[in-house]
Short mmCIF file of C-alpha atoms in Angstrom, two decimals:
data_model
loop_
_atom_site.label_atom_id
_atom_site.label_comp_id
_atom_site.label_asym_id
_atom_site.label_seq_id
_atom_site.Cartn_x
_atom_site.Cartn_y
_atom_site.Cartn_z
CA MET A 5 64.77 -84.41 38.15
CA ASN A 6 66.15 -81.15 36.92
CA TYR A 7 65.66 -78.08 39.01
CA LEU A 8 66.24 -74.70 37.47
CA SER A 9 68.54 -72.65 39.65
CA LEU A 10 66.97 -69.31 40.36
CA ASP A 11 70.39 -67.68 40.27
CA ASP A 12 71.05 -68.97 36.77
CA LEU A 13 67.65 -67.85 35.61
CA THR A 14 68.11 -64.44 37.16
CA ALA A 15 71.41 -63.99 35.43
CA ALA A 16 69.87 -65.17 32.18
CA VAL A 17 67.00 -62.73 32.43
CA ALA A 18 69.30 -59.92 33.53
CA ARG A 19 71.51 -60.59 30.55
CA ILE A 20 68.55 -60.72 28.20
CA ARG A 21 67.45 -57.37 29.49
CA GLY A 22 70.93 -55.96 28.99
CA LEU A 23 71.50 -55.29 32.66
CA LEU A 24 74.65 -57.28 33.03
CA LEU A 25 77.92 -57.01 31.25
CA THR A 26 80.51 -59.71 31.44
CA GLN A 27 83.62 -59.70 33.60
CA GLU A 28 85.75 -59.22 30.48
CA LYS A 29 83.99 -56.00 29.72
CA VAL A 30 84.55 -54.77 33.29
CA ASP A 31 88.26 -55.50 33.08
CA ASN A 32 88.49 -53.88 29.68
CA ALA A 33 86.66 -50.73 30.81
CA VAL A 34 88.80 -50.46 33.92
CA ALA A 35 92.04 -50.89 31.94
CA LEU A 36 91.06 -48.20 29.43
CA LEU A 37 90.19 -45.87 32.26
CA ALA A 38 93.56 -46.34 33.97
CA GLN A 39 95.36 -45.68 30.68
CA ALA A 40 93.30 -42.56 29.98
CA ILE A 41 94.09 -41.11 33.39
CA LYS A 42 97.79 -41.77 33.01
CA GLU A 43 97.94 -40.12 29.58
CA SER A 44 96.14 -37.03 30.78
CA THR A 45 98.27 -36.57 33.91
CA PRO A 46 101.75 -35.09 33.46
CA GLY A 47 104.31 -36.59 35.81
CA ALA A 48 102.34 -39.78 36.46
CA ALA A 49 104.53 -42.84 36.96
CA GLY A 50 101.51 -45.06 36.91
CA THR A 51 97.80 -45.12 37.53
CA GLY A 52 95.35 -47.71 38.70
CA VAL A 53 91.68 -48.35 39.25
CA SER A 54 90.38 -50.68 41.95
CA LEU A 55 86.82 -51.81 42.44
CA LEU A 56 86.09 -52.86 46.00
CA ASP A 57 83.20 -54.72 47.57
CA TRP A 58 81.50 -53.52 50.74
CA ALA A 59 84.18 -55.10 52.94
CA GLY A 60 87.05 -53.37 51.13
CA ARG A 61 88.06 -56.48 49.20
CA GLN A 62 89.30 -55.92 45.68
CA THR A 63 86.92 -57.34 43.05
CA SER A 64 88.51 -55.94 39.91
CA SER A 65 91.49 -53.78 39.21
CA SER A 66 93.72 -52.49 36.50
CA PHE A 67 97.16 -50.92 36.41
CA THR A 68 99.22 -49.16 33.82
CA ASP A 69 102.49 -50.22 35.44
CA VAL A 70 103.80 -53.01 37.63
CA LEU A 71 104.81 -50.61 40.39
CA VAL A 72 101.15 -49.63 40.80
CA LYS A 73 100.28 -53.26 41.26
CA GLN A 74 103.01 -53.68 43.90
CA ALA A 75 101.95 -50.57 45.81
CA ASP A 76 98.27 -51.55 45.63
CA THR A 77 98.77 -55.16 46.66
CA ALA A 78 100.62 -53.89 49.73
CA GLN A 79 97.65 -51.67 50.59
CA TYR A 80 95.10 -54.45 50.40
CA GLU A 81 97.32 -56.92 52.22
CA LEU A 82 98.07 -54.48 55.04
CA GLY A 83 94.57 -53.04 55.10
CA GLU A 84 95.87 -49.47 54.98
CA GLY A 85 97.00 -46.92 52.44
CA PRO A 86 95.84 -43.84 50.56
CA CYS A 87 93.34 -45.62 48.27
CA LEU A 88 91.67 -47.47 51.10
CA THR A 89 91.41 -44.19 52.99
CA ALA A 90 89.95 -42.45 49.91
CA TRP A 91 87.44 -45.30 49.54
CA ALA A 92 86.50 -45.46 53.24
CA ALA A 93 86.38 -41.68 53.81
CA GLU A 94 84.78 -41.10 50.40
CA ASP A 95 87.11 -38.16 49.87
CA VAL A 96 90.17 -37.29 47.80
CA VAL A 97 93.45 -38.21 49.50
CA LEU A 98 96.60 -36.22 48.64
CA VAL A 99 100.07 -37.39 49.65
CA ASP A 100 102.85 -34.86 49.03
CA ASP A 101 105.64 -37.16 50.11
CA VAL A 102 105.01 -40.77 50.97
CA GLN A 103 108.21 -40.99 53.03
CA ALA A 104 107.28 -37.97 55.17
CA ASP A 105 103.63 -38.89 55.63
CA GLY A 106 102.84 -40.63 58.88
CA ARG A 107 99.28 -41.81 58.15
CA TRP A 108 100.07 -45.35 56.96
CA PRO A 109 103.33 -46.46 58.62
CA ALA A 110 103.14 -50.11 57.55
CA TRP A 111 102.34 -49.26 53.94
CA THR A 112 105.04 -46.53 53.84
CA SER A 113 107.74 -48.99 54.82
CA ALA A 114 106.35 -51.61 52.42
CA VAL A 115 106.70 -49.25 49.44
CA ALA A 116 109.94 -47.59 50.59
CA ALA A 117 111.89 -49.42 47.87
CA LEU A 118 109.47 -48.46 45.08
CA PRO A 119 109.79 -45.24 43.07
CA ILE A 120 106.68 -43.79 44.64
CA ARG A 121 106.84 -40.43 46.38
CA SER A 122 103.55 -38.64 45.80
CA VAL A 123 100.05 -40.02 45.45
CA VAL A 124 96.57 -38.74 44.72
CA SER A 125 93.56 -41.00 45.11
CA ALA A 126 89.87 -40.30 44.54
CA PRO A 127 86.95 -42.50 45.55
CA LEU A 128 84.61 -43.91 42.90
CA LEU A 129 81.23 -42.82 44.15
CA ALA A 130 78.14 -44.33 42.54
CA GLY A 131 75.19 -42.58 44.13
CA LYS A 132 75.98 -42.68 47.83
CA GLU A 133 78.08 -45.78 47.64
CA ALA A 134 81.87 -45.92 47.25
CA ILE A 135 82.60 -48.74 44.80
CA GLY A 136 86.36 -48.30 44.55
CA ALA A 137 89.16 -45.81 44.04
CA LEU A 138 91.30 -44.26 41.33
CA LYS A 139 94.92 -43.48 42.07
CA ILE A 140 97.93 -41.83 40.47
CA TYR A 141 101.46 -42.47 41.69
CA SER A 142 104.46 -40.29 40.91
CA ALA A 143 108.16 -40.94 41.41
CA LEU A 144 108.74 -37.37 42.61
CA PRO A 145 107.41 -35.72 45.75
CA GLY A 146 104.94 -32.84 45.56
CA GLN A 147 103.61 -33.69 42.10
CA PHE A 148 99.95 -33.31 42.96
CA ASP A 149 97.84 -30.55 44.46
CA ALA A 150 94.18 -29.82 45.10
CA ASN A 151 93.73 -29.26 41.38
CA SER A 152 94.94 -32.78 40.50
CA GLY A 153 92.51 -34.07 43.09
CA ARG A 154 89.71 -32.13 41.44
CA VAL A 155 90.55 -33.45 37.97
CA LEU A 156 90.77 -37.01 39.27
CA SER A 157 87.40 -36.56 40.96
CA LEU A 158 85.90 -35.55 37.61
CA PHE A 159 87.19 -38.80 36.12
CA ALA A 160 85.96 -40.73 39.13
CA GLY A 161 82.45 -39.29 38.95
CA THR A 162 81.90 -40.32 35.33
CA ALA A 163 83.66 -43.63 35.71
CA ALA A 164 81.70 -44.63 38.82
CA THR A 165 78.38 -44.12 37.10
CA LEU A 166 79.42 -46.43 34.28
CA LEU A 167 81.18 -48.96 36.48
CA ALA A 168 78.25 -49.23 38.86
CA HIS A 169 76.21 -50.60 35.95
CA ILE A 170 78.96 -52.82 34.68
CA GLN A 171 79.69 -54.33 38.08
CA GLY A 172 76.46 -56.16 38.19
CA LYS A 173 77.52 -58.52 40.99
CA GLU A 174 74.58 -57.53 43.13
CA THR A 175 72.24 -56.91 40.22
CA PRO A 176 71.10 -60.55 40.15
CA GLN A 177 70.27 -60.39 43.85
CA ARG A 178 68.21 -57.27 43.37
CA MET A 179 66.45 -58.87 40.42
CA THR A 180 65.76 -62.19 42.11
CA GLU A 181 62.63 -60.98 43.87
CA GLU A 182 61.11 -59.65 40.66
CA LEU A 183 61.99 -62.83 38.80
CA LYS A 184 60.59 -65.04 41.55
CA ALA A 185 57.27 -63.21 41.35
CA THR A 186 57.32 -63.43 37.56
CA LEU A 187 57.89 -67.18 37.55
CA ALA A 188 55.36 -67.79 40.32
CA SER A 189 52.72 -65.89 38.37
CA ARG A 190 53.56 -67.78 35.18
CA ASP A 191 53.26 -71.08 37.06
CA THR A 192 49.90 -70.11 38.55
CA ILE A 193 48.46 -69.08 35.21
CA ASN A 194 49.74 -72.15 33.40
CA ARG A 195 48.31 -74.40 36.13
CA ALA A 196 44.95 -72.65 35.96
CA CYS A 197 45.03 -72.98 32.19
CA GLY A 198 45.62 -76.73 32.51
CA ILE A 199 42.74 -77.06 34.95
CA SER A 200 40.45 -75.22 32.54
CA MET A 201 41.49 -77.40 29.65
CA GLU A 202 40.70 -80.56 31.61
CA ARG A 203 37.52 -79.21 33.13
CA HIS A 204 36.01 -77.86 29.93
CA GLY A 205 37.67 -80.06 27.36
CA MET A 206 39.33 -77.09 25.72
CA SER A 207 42.55 -76.44 23.88
CA GLN A 208 45.21 -74.41 25.66
CA ASP A 209 44.44 -71.45 23.44
CA GLN A 210 40.71 -71.61 24.17
CA ALA A 211 41.34 -71.97 27.90
CA LEU A 212 43.59 -68.91 27.93
CA GLN A 213 41.06 -66.91 25.88
CA ARG A 214 38.37 -67.86 28.37
CA MET A 215 40.52 -66.79 31.32
CA ILE A 216 41.32 -63.46 29.63
CA ARG A 217 37.58 -62.98 29.04
CA ASP A 218 36.84 -63.75 32.72
CA ALA A 219 39.54 -61.34 33.87
CA ARG A 220 38.17 -58.58 31.66
CA ASP A 221 34.58 -59.16 32.78
CA ALA A 222 35.58 -59.22 36.45
CA GLY A 223 37.97 -56.29 36.06
CA ALA A 224 40.57 -58.48 37.77
CA SER A 225 44.12 -59.43 36.83
CA LEU A 226 44.80 -62.70 35.04
CA GLY A 227 46.77 -63.83 38.09
CA ARG A 228 43.81 -63.25 40.39
CA ILE A 229 41.43 -65.18 38.09
CA SER A 230 43.93 -68.05 37.94
CA GLU A 231 44.29 -68.21 41.72
CA LYS A 232 40.53 -68.44 42.03
CA LEU A 233 40.39 -71.21 39.45
CA ILE A 234 43.04 -73.20 41.26
CA THR A 235 41.49 -72.91 44.72
CA LYS A 236 37.97 -73.68 43.51
CA VAL A 237 36.96 -77.29 44.22
CA PRO A 238 36.06 -79.06 40.98
CA PRO A 239 32.36 -80.06 40.65
CA ALA A 240 33.15 -83.81 40.67
CA GLU A 241 34.68 -83.69 44.17
CA ARG A 242 32.06 -81.54 45.81
CA MET B 19 50.91 -58.15 8.16
CA GLY B 20 50.03 -61.78 8.74
CA PHE B 21 46.71 -63.34 7.84
CA ASP B 22 44.56 -61.40 10.23
CA PRO B 23 43.35 -58.06 8.85
CA HIS B 24 42.87 -56.75 12.42
CA GLU B 25 46.47 -57.27 13.44
CA PRO B 26 47.86 -53.90 12.33
CA GLU B 27 45.13 -52.02 14.17
CA GLN B 28 45.59 -54.00 17.36
CA ARG B 29 49.34 -53.54 17.16
CA SER B 30 49.33 -49.81 16.47
CA ARG B 31 46.82 -49.11 19.23
CA LEU B 32 48.91 -51.20 21.65
CA VAL B 33 52.03 -49.25 20.66
CA LYS B 34 50.20 -45.98 21.21
CA ALA B 35 48.90 -47.01 24.64
CA LEU B 36 52.42 -48.08 25.68
CA ALA B 37 53.85 -44.76 24.52
CA VAL B 38 51.25 -42.75 26.43
CA ALA B 39 51.94 -44.72 29.64
CA ASP B 40 55.72 -44.68 29.05
CA ILE B 41 56.09 -48.47 29.17
CA THR B 42 59.09 -50.06 27.44
CA ALA B 43 59.02 -53.21 25.31
CA GLY B 44 61.18 -54.93 27.96
CA GLU B 45 58.71 -54.14 30.74
CA LEU B 46 55.81 -55.29 28.59
CA TRP B 47 57.55 -58.54 27.73
CA LEU B 48 58.35 -59.35 31.37
CA ARG B 49 54.70 -58.91 32.39
CA TYR B 50 53.51 -60.84 29.32
CA PHE B 51 55.99 -63.61 30.23
CA SER B 52 54.57 -63.67 33.76
CA LEU B 53 51.10 -64.11 32.24
CA SER B 54 52.31 -67.30 30.49
CA GLY B 55 53.13 -65.57 27.20
CA CYS B 56 55.20 -67.78 24.92
CA ALA B 57 56.84 -65.34 22.50
CA GLY B 58 60.37 -64.21 23.34
CA GLU B 59 61.38 -60.66 24.11
CA TYR B 60 62.81 -60.07 20.65
CA GLU B 61 59.71 -61.48 19.02
CA VAL B 62 57.54 -59.13 21.05
CA GLN B 63 59.78 -56.24 20.08
CA ALA B 64 59.53 -57.25 16.42
CA TYR B 65 55.74 -57.51 16.72
CA LEU B 66 55.58 -53.98 18.17
CA GLU B 67 57.64 -52.74 15.26
CA GLY B 68 55.32 -54.46 12.80
CA LEU B 69 58.00 -56.89 11.63
CA LEU B 70 56.44 -60.08 12.96
CA SER B 71 52.98 -61.54 13.21
CA LEU B 72 51.71 -63.09 16.46
CA PRO B 73 48.69 -65.40 16.89
CA ALA B 74 45.45 -63.77 18.09
CA GLY B 75 45.68 -65.38 21.56
CA GLN B 76 49.18 -64.04 22.14
CA ARG B 77 48.12 -60.59 20.92
CA ASP B 78 45.32 -60.52 23.48
CA LEU B 79 47.72 -61.65 26.18
CA LEU B 80 50.04 -58.77 25.25
CA ALA B 81 47.09 -56.39 25.45
CA MET B 82 46.22 -57.77 28.87
CA ALA B 83 49.84 -57.42 30.05
CA ALA B 84 49.94 -53.84 28.77
CA ASN B 85 46.64 -52.97 30.42
CA GLU B 86 47.72 -54.40 33.77
CA LEU B 87 50.86 -52.25 33.61
CA ILE B 88 48.93 -49.18 32.45
CA GLU B 89 46.46 -49.50 35.29
CA GLU B 90 49.34 -49.72 37.78
CA THR B 91 50.95 -46.45 36.66
CA PRO B 92 50.65 -43.57 39.16
CA GLU B 93 48.90 -41.47 36.50
CA ALA B 94 46.19 -44.11 36.05
CA LEU B 95 45.72 -44.43 39.81
CA LEU B 96 45.48 -40.66 40.36
CA ASP B 97 43.59 -39.53 37.26
CA ASP B 98 39.82 -39.56 37.12
CA LYS B 99 39.97 -39.94 33.37
CA PRO B 100 40.18 -43.60 32.24
CA PRO B 101 43.63 -44.36 30.82
CA LEU B 102 44.27 -45.24 27.19
CA LEU B 103 44.18 -49.05 27.11
CA ALA B 104 45.37 -51.56 24.57
CA PRO B 105 42.48 -53.18 22.67
CA TYR B 106 41.62 -56.89 22.65
CA GLY B 107 40.81 -58.72 19.43
CA ASP B 108 37.06 -58.24 19.90
CA GLN B 109 37.40 -54.48 20.42
CA LEU B 110 38.87 -53.67 17.01
CA ASN B 111 36.89 -51.42 14.77
CA GLY B 112 39.10 -50.58 11.85
CA ALA B 113 40.63 -47.53 13.52
CA THR B 114 44.39 -47.16 13.39
CA GLY B 115 45.22 -46.11 16.90
CA ASP B 116 43.86 -42.58 16.91
CA SER B 117 40.70 -43.31 18.87
CA TRP B 118 40.58 -43.51 22.66
CA GLU B 119 39.87 -47.05 23.70
CA GLN B 120 38.42 -47.27 27.17
CA GLY B 121 38.43 -51.04 27.60
CA ASN B 122 35.58 -53.46 28.19
CA SER B 123 33.48 -52.04 25.37
CA SER B 124 31.04 -54.58 24.02
CA PRO B 125 32.28 -56.72 21.15
CA PRO B 126 31.13 -55.71 17.68
CA ALA B 127 28.03 -57.55 16.48
#
């Protein structure tokens, strides 16, 4: 016996309807974004984009340079750092000098050996939800100011809107209810159609035509007519 | 289009009713699928564009799906005026989609 998994079906329908993009496309979009930010920011040693789930776990990320990866990995392992703060507070975080900043002591000592002195990070806000953070690292202190934060926020705003659609991890869950109802309705109507065929000795086409006619005459939906047909006791068993 | 001379009229009036109610081909297909429709989404799209012929039964099922959706729109629920509905096979009269079809009219003699 083969059972169709509702999750598979949901994903299939979501894909058919163009609601989901593949993981490859997410990674590609995120990588292009990181590169674009780096090229438009003078003095950037490296940039990165992280997508986070609701618990602050990284689901997708991209870096222009290895040092960004090292600094980011330390953040997510330690559970603290400028990007996590930007994501959690849903606000731009500016760090003039990493070594003089006391907000993330564990992370500061973890990146002490890396050429990272100043950081700016902006949250990716899709609607009211923070879905990740953008960040720029620089090897020199004092490279970023409120203006860099503003520019990064502009990037983040556009990117978040696109990424929220690409993410799609929760899209199947949201669609499951609609799909369940769709399949249940289709089942009901097909069952009613089969009952009609047997009861009246009709072809499938004729049975469906008759049900459409009944629905129109009664001003009811096809689903309602089918439910009535199914619950009605056949004449032979009365 | 196809063998049935009524098909273009039924199709163009369906397209017009969908446009008035702002219903997309994807939404129409999903409802039609839920009503046991057997054509795929791309086939339905091609039918709407006049590129593909569908059997009479499936055309009526599409009309029914469209009309269910149209009657669920807020405009249809709030307006006193009956909404523009998609015609069934027995409601075709040779018009090309310019007349207001109000549903449940008696079949032509």
